[in-house]
CSV table of C-alpha atoms in Angstrom, one decimal:
chain,number,residue,atom,x,y,z
F,30,MET,CA,14.4,-7.3,14.1
F,31,GLU,CA,12.2,-4.2,14.3
F,32,SER,CA,8.8,-5.0,13.1
F,33,LEU,CA,6.6,-3.1,10.7
F,34,VAL,CA,3.9,-2.6,13.3
F,35,ARG,CA,6.5,-1.3,15.8
F,36,TRP,CA,7.5,1.2,13.1
F,37,LEU,CA,3.9,2.2,12.7
F,38,SER,CA,3.8,3.4,16.3
F,39,GLN,CA,6.3,6.1,15.3
F,40,VAL,CA,3.9,7.6,12.7
F,41,ARG,CA,2.6,10.7,14.4
F,42,PRO,CA,1.9,14.3,13.4
F,43,GLY,CA,5.1,16.2,13.1
F,44,ALA,CA,7.2,13.1,12.5
F,45,ALA,CA,9.9,12.9,9.8
F,46,GLU,CA,8.4,13.0,6.3
F,47,VAL,CA,10.0,9.7,5.3
F,48,LEU,CA,10.5,6.9,7.9
F,49,PRO,CA,12.5,3.9,6.8
F,50,SER,CA,10.5,0.8,6.2
F,51,PRO,CA,11.9,-1.9,8.4
F,52,ASN,CA,11.1,-4.7,5.9
F,53,ILE,CA,11.5,-3.8,2.2
F,54,TRP,CA,14.3,-1.2,2.7
F,55,TYR,CA,16.5,-3.8,4.4
F,56,TYR,CA,15.2,-7.2,3.3
F,57,GLN,CA,14.1,-6.7,-0.2
F,58,GLN,CA,14.5,-10.3,-1.3
F,59,ALA,CA,12.3,-11.6,1.6
F,60,TYR,CA,9.8,-8.9,0.8
F,61,GLU,CA,9.6,-10.1,-2.8
F,62,VAL,CA,8.7,-13.5,-1.4
F,63,GLU,CA,6.0,-11.8,0.6
F,64,ASN,CA,4.6,-9.9,-2.4
F,65,ARG,CA,4.4,-13.1,-4.4
F,66,ALA,CA,2.6,-14.9,-1.5
F,67,GLN,CA,0.0,-12.2,-0.8
F,68,ASP,CA,-3.6,-12.4,-1.9
F,69,VAL,CA,-3.2,-15.5,-4.1
F,70,ASP,CA,-6.9,-15.5,-4.9
F,71,GLY,CA,-6.9,-11.8,-6.1
F,72,GLU,CA,-9.5,-10.6,-3.6
F,73,ILE,CA,-7.9,-7.3,-3.0
F,74,TRP,CA,-7.6,-6.6,-6.8
F,75,ARG,CA,-11.3,-7.6,-7.2
F,76,VAL,CA,-12.4,-5.1,-4.5
F,77,LEU,CA,-10.1,-2.3,-5.8
F,78,ARG,CA,-11.5,-2.7,-9.3
F,79,GLU,CA,-15.1,-2.6,-8.0
F,80,GLU,CA,-14.3,0.6,-6.2
F,81,ALA,CA,-12.4,2.4,-9.0
F,82,ASP,CA,-11.8,0.6,-12.2
F,83,TRP,CA,-8.6,2.0,-13.7
F,84,THR,CA,-9.1,0.7,-17.2
F,85,GLY,CA,-8.1,3.4,-19.7
F,86,ARG,CA,-7.3,5.8,-16.8
F,87,ASP,CA,-4.2,7.3,-15.2
F,88,VAL,CA,-2.9,5.7,-12.0
F,89,LEU,CA,-0.4,6.8,-9.4
F,90,ASP,CA,0.9,4.1,-7.1
F,91,LEU,CA,2.2,5.8,-4.0
F,92,GLY,CA,5.0,4.0,-2.1
F,93,CYS,CA,5.4,1.6,-4.9
F,94,GLY,CA,8.6,0.0,-3.4
F,95,ASP,CA,10.4,-1.9,-6.1
F,96,GLY,CA,7.4,-1.7,-8.4
F,97,TYR,CA,5.8,-5.1,-7.8
F,98,HIS,CA,2.3,-3.9,-8.4
F,99,LEU,CA,3.1,-1.5,-11.3
F,100,PRO,CA,2.8,-4.1,-14.1
F,101,PHE,CA,-0.6,-5.2,-12.9
F,102,PHE,CA,-2.0,-1.7,-13.2
F,103,ALA,CA,-0.2,-1.3,-16.5
F,104,ARG,CA,-2.2,-4.1,-18.2
F,105,ASP,CA,-5.3,-1.9,-18.3
F,106,ALA,CA,-4.4,1.6,-17.3
F,107,ARG,CA,-3.6,4.4,-19.8
F,108,SER,CA,-0.6,5.4,-17.8
F,109,VAL,CA,1.0,4.4,-14.4
F,110,LEU,CA,3.2,6.6,-12.3
F,111,GLY,CA,5.1,4.8,-9.4
F,112,VAL,CA,6.3,7.1,-6.6
F,113,GLU,CA,8.8,5.8,-4.1
F,114,PRO,CA,11.0,7.8,-1.6
F,115,HIS,CA,13.8,5.3,-1.2
F,116,PRO,CA,16.3,5.7,-4.1
F,117,PRO,CA,17.4,2.1,-4.3
F,118,LEU,CA,13.8,0.9,-4.5
F,119,ALA,CA,12.9,3.5,-7.0
F,120,ARG,CA,15.8,2.4,-9.2
F,121,ASP,CA,14.7,-1.3,-9.0
F,122,ALA,CA,11.1,-0.3,-9.7
F,123,GLY,CA,12.4,1.5,-12.9
F,124,ARG,CA,14.2,-1.7,-13.9
F,125,ARG,CA,11.2,-3.8,-13.3
F,126,VAL,CA,9.0,-1.7,-15.7
F,127,ARG,CA,11.6,-0.6,-18.2
F,128,GLU,CA,9.9,-2.4,-21.1
F,129,LEU,CA,6.5,-1.1,-20.2
F,130,GLY,CA,5.9,2.0,-22.3
F,131,ASN,CA,3.0,3.3,-20.2
F,132,VAL,CA,4.8,3.2,-16.8
F,133,GLN,CA,7.1,5.8,-15.2
F,134,VAL,CA,8.8,5.7,-11.8
F,135,ARG,CA,9.8,8.8,-9.9
F,136,LYS,CA,11.5,9.4,-6.6
F,137,GLY,CA,9.1,11.3,-4.4
F,138,ARG,CA,7.2,11.4,-1.1
F,139,ALA,CA,3.5,11.4,-0.2
F,140,GLN,CA,3.7,15.0,1.1
F,141,ARG,CA,5.1,16.3,-2.3
F,142,LEU,CA,4.0,14.1,-5.1
F,143,PRO,CA,5.8,14.6,-8.4
F,144,ALA,CA,2.6,15.0,-10.4
F,145,GLY,CA,0.6,18.0,-11.5
F,146,ASP,CA,-2.8,19.2,-10.2
F,147,ALA,CA,-5.7,17.1,-11.4
F,148,SER,CA,-3.4,14.8,-13.4
F,149,VAL,CA,-4.5,11.3,-12.3
F,150,ASP,CA,-7.7,9.3,-11.9
F,151,VAL,CA,-6.6,6.8,-9.2
F,152,VAL,CA,-4.2,7.1,-6.3
F,153,HIS,CA,-3.3,3.7,-4.9
F,154,ALA,CA,-1.3,3.1,-1.7
F,155,ARG,CA,-0.8,-0.4,-0.3
F,156,THR,CA,0.5,-0.7,3.3
F,157,ALA,CA,2.4,2.5,2.7
F,158,TYR,CA,2.3,5.9,4.5
F,159,PHE,CA,-1.5,6.1,5.2
F,160,PHE,CA,-1.7,4.5,8.6
F,161,GLY,CA,-4.1,6.9,10.3
F,162,PRO,CA,-3.7,10.2,12.2
F,163,GLY,CA,-0.6,12.0,11.0
F,164,CYS,CA,-1.1,11.2,7.3
F,165,GLU,CA,-3.2,14.3,6.5
F,166,PRO,CA,-0.5,16.0,4.4
F,167,GLY,CA,-0.4,13.0,2.1
F,168,LEU,CA,-4.2,13.0,1.9
F,169,ARG,CA,-4.1,16.6,0.8
F,170,GLU,CA,-1.6,15.8,-1.9
F,171,ALA,CA,-3.6,12.9,-3.1
F,172,GLU,CA,-6.6,15.2,-3.4
F,173,ARG,CA,-4.5,17.8,-5.3
F,174,VAL,CA,-3.3,15.3,-8.0
F,175,LEU,CA,-6.7,13.6,-8.4
F,176,ARG,CA,-9.1,14.8,-11.2
F,177,PRO,CA,-12.7,15.4,-10.2
F,178,GLY,CA,-14.4,12.0,-10.0
F,179,GLY,CA,-11.1,10.3,-9.2
F,180,SER,CA,-10.5,7.9,-6.3
F,181,ILE,CA,-7.9,7.3,-3.6
F,182,LEU,CA,-7.6,3.7,-2.7
F,183,ILE,CA,-5.8,2.8,0.5
F,184,VAL,CA,-5.0,-0.8,1.4
F,185,ASP,CA,-3.9,-1.6,4.9
F,186,LEU,CA,-3.9,-4.7,7.2
F,187,ASP,CA,-6.9,-5.5,9.2
F,188,VAL,CA,-5.5,-5.8,12.7
F,189,THR,CA,-8.8,-7.3,14.0
F,190,SER,CA,-8.5,-10.3,11.7
F,191,GLU,CA,-7.0,-13.5,13.0
F,192,PRO,CA,-4.4,-14.9,13.1
F,193,TYR,CA,-2.3,-12.2,11.5
F,194,GLY,CA,-4.0,-9.4,13.3
F,195,GLY,CA,-3.4,-11.1,16.6
F,196,TRP,CA,0.3,-11.2,15.9
F,197,MET,CA,0.2,-7.5,15.0
F,198,ARG,CA,-1.6,-6.6,18.2
F,199,ALA,CA,0.9,-8.5,20.2
F,200,ASP,CA,3.7,-6.5,18.6
F,201,LEU,CA,1.8,-3.2,18.9
F,202,PRO,CA,-0.4,-3.3,22.0
F,203,HIS,CA,-1.2,0.5,21.8
F,204,TYR,CA,-2.4,0.4,18.2
F,205,ASP,CA,-6.1,1.1,18.2
F,206,PRO,CA,-7.8,-0.3,15.0
F,207,PRO,CA,-11.3,1.3,15.8
F,208,ALA,CA,-9.6,4.7,16.2
F,209,VAL,CA,-7.9,4.3,12.8
F,210,GLU,CA,-11.2,3.4,11.2
F,211,ARG,CA,-12.8,6.4,12.8
F,212,PHE,CA,-10.1,8.6,11.4
F,213,PHE,CA,-10.6,7.4,7.8
F,214,ALA,CA,-14.4,7.6,8.2
F,215,ALA,CA,-14.0,11.2,9.4
F,216,GLN,CA,-11.9,11.9,6.3
F,217,GLY,CA,-14.8,10.7,4.1
F,218,PHE,CA,-13.6,7.1,3.3
F,219,GLY,CA,-15.6,4.0,3.0
F,220,CYS,CA,-14.1,0.8,4.4
F,221,ARG,CA,-14.4,-2.7,3.0
F,222,ARG,CA,-12.8,-5.7,4.8
F,223,VAL,CA,-11.2,-8.3,2.6
F,224,ALA,CA,-10.3,-11.8,3.6
F,225,THR,CA,-7.3,-13.2,1.7
F,226,ARG,CA,-4.8,-16.0,1.8
F,227,TRP,CA,-1.1,-15.9,1.7
F,228,ARG,CA,0.5,-18.9,0.1
F,229,PHE,CA,4.1,-19.9,0.3
F,230,ALA,CA,6.0,-22.7,-1.4
F,231,ASP,CA,7.1,-24.1,2.0
F,232,LEU,CA,7.5,-23.3,5.6
F,233,ALA,CA,11.0,-21.8,5.1
F,234,ALA,CA,9.6,-19.1,2.8
F,235,ALA,CA,6.8,-18.3,5.3
F,236,GLU,CA,9.4,-18.1,8.1
F,237,SER,CA,11.6,-15.7,6.1
F,238,VAL,CA,8.6,-13.3,5.8
F,239,LEU,CA,7.4,-13.5,9.3
F,240,LYS,CA,10.8,-12.7,10.6
F,241,ILE,CA,10.9,-9.4,8.7
F,242,GLU,CA,7.4,-8.4,9.7
F,243,PHE,CA,7.5,-9.1,13.5
F,244,SER,CA,9.8,-8.8,16.5
F,245,ALA,CA,11.8,-12.0,17.2
F,246,LYS,CA,9.4,-13.0,20.0
F,247,VAL,CA,6.2,-12.5,18.0
F,248,ALA,CA,7.8,-14.0,14.9
F,249,SER,CA,8.6,-17.2,16.9
F,250,ARG,CA,5.0,-17.4,18.0
F,251,ALA,CA,3.7,-16.8,14.5
F,252,ILE,CA,5.9,-19.5,13.0
F,253,GLY,CA,4.7,-21.9,15.6
F,254,ASP,CA,1.1,-21.1,14.8
F,255,VAL,CA,1.7,-21.5,11.0
F,256,ARG,CA,3.4,-24.9,11.6
F,257,ARG,CA,0.3,-26.0,13.5
F,258,MET,CA,-2.0,-24.7,10.7
F,259,ASN,CA,0.1,-26.4,8.0
F,260,PRO,CA,1.3,-29.9,9.1
F,261,GLY,CA,3.6,-31.5,6.6
F,262,THR,CA,6.2,-30.2,4.2
F,263,GLY,CA,4.2,-28.9,1.3
F,264,GLU,CA,2.7,-25.5,0.6
F,265,VAL,CA,1.9,-23.2,3.5
F,266,THR,CA,-1.2,-20.9,3.6
F,267,VAL,CA,-2.0,-18.2,6.1
F,268,PRO,CA,-5.3,-16.2,6.4
F,269,VAL,CA,-4.6,-12.5,6.3
F,270,GLY,CA,-7.3,-9.8,6.5
F,271,TYR,CA,-7.1,-6.3,4.9
F,272,ARG,CA,-9.1,-3.1,4.8
F,273,VAL,CA,-9.7,-1.2,1.6
F,274,HIS,CA,-10.4,2.5,2.3
F,275,CYS,CA,-11.9,4.4,-0.7
F,276,ARG,CA,-12.7,8.0,-1.2
F,277,ASP,CA,-13.9,9.7,-4.4
F,278,LYS,CA,-13.1,13.3,-5.3
F,279,PRO,CA,-16.3,15.2,-5.9
F,280,THR,CA,-17.2,16.5,-9.4
F,281,GLY,CA,-19.1,19.7,-10.1
F,282,LEU,CA,-18.5,23.4,-9.5
F,283,VAL,CA,-15.1,24.3,-8.1
F,284,LEU,CA,-13.4,27.6,-7.6
F,285,PRO,CA,-10.7,28.7,-10.1
F,286,GLY,CA,-7.3,27.7,-9.0
F,287,HIS,CA,-8.6,25.0,-6.6
F,288,SER,CA,-6.8,21.6,-6.7
F,289,ALA,CA,-10.1,20.1,-7.9
F,290,ALA,CA,-10.1,22.3,-11.0
F,291,SER,CA,-11.1,20.6,-14.2
F,292,PRO,CA,-8.4,18.7,-16.0
F,293,ASP,CA,-9.0,21.1,-18.9
F,294,ALA,CA,-8.1,24.1,-16.8
F,295,PRO,CA,-4.8,25.9,-17.5
F,296,GLY,CA,-1.8,24.2,-15.8
F,297,SER,CA,-3.5,20.8,-15.6
F,298,SER,CA,-3.2,17.6,-17.7
F,299,SER,CA,-6.0,15.5,-19.2
F,300,THR,CA,-3.7,12.8,-20.5
F,301,SER,CA,-0.8,11.1,-18.6
F,302,PRO,CA,0.6,12.3,-15.3
F,303,ARG,CA,2.7,15.5,-15.6
F,304,ILE,CA,6.1,15.0,-14.0
F,305,GLU,CA,7.5,18.1,-12.2
């Protein structure tokens, strides 16, 4: 199987606007197992809320997949807009949130977000699109849709963290984590490392996820490592590190017509995201 990290090596300036995700696009059921296993202690959510609390605010979840994270945002947010480029996933995300009155799902891509200027307070992207150099068009779009004082929150895997990062490095030897961090720092982002645990019901569930995330050779190595870390037949846990990149949009004087114009300016929205 083509791994996610192998796919990331294709993300370059001038590449296609939408590259197929090698896991959730083709193995949605296994990816649901992965979503349920991730961050069982809620450390990522804790850091995200510390960086930009979305209570009573408007959130855009970019690359929302089949909508797994949308209900969590919806508990406290005023409104949530999920944006997903793959039609089957956008459809399933809509089904997941159909009973939540403050959530919408729209098909769209990072480079052309289906939201108005200065219409949201938080843009969240988790292991989607923003992988370093080449994602500048999406960063510009995120800046456009954010209100002054809003935040973009990017969650990606920490390739320097063991053991998961070691498996990623084996699959993608040319990936340069310090270069990616320098890129985000140059774009004005702060970076917080987050240690998490993935927890699976059993080894079979862990294996199903590792097989969609890595090439066959590296998946076999990872499965062997996980077996050694989790002797027995009960629950399986795996340490996985993440990075949370955060950038706030400045407030203050802006030029008329600029994407950072006040939400009270003509053509902008001060309530829920405007769908175009």
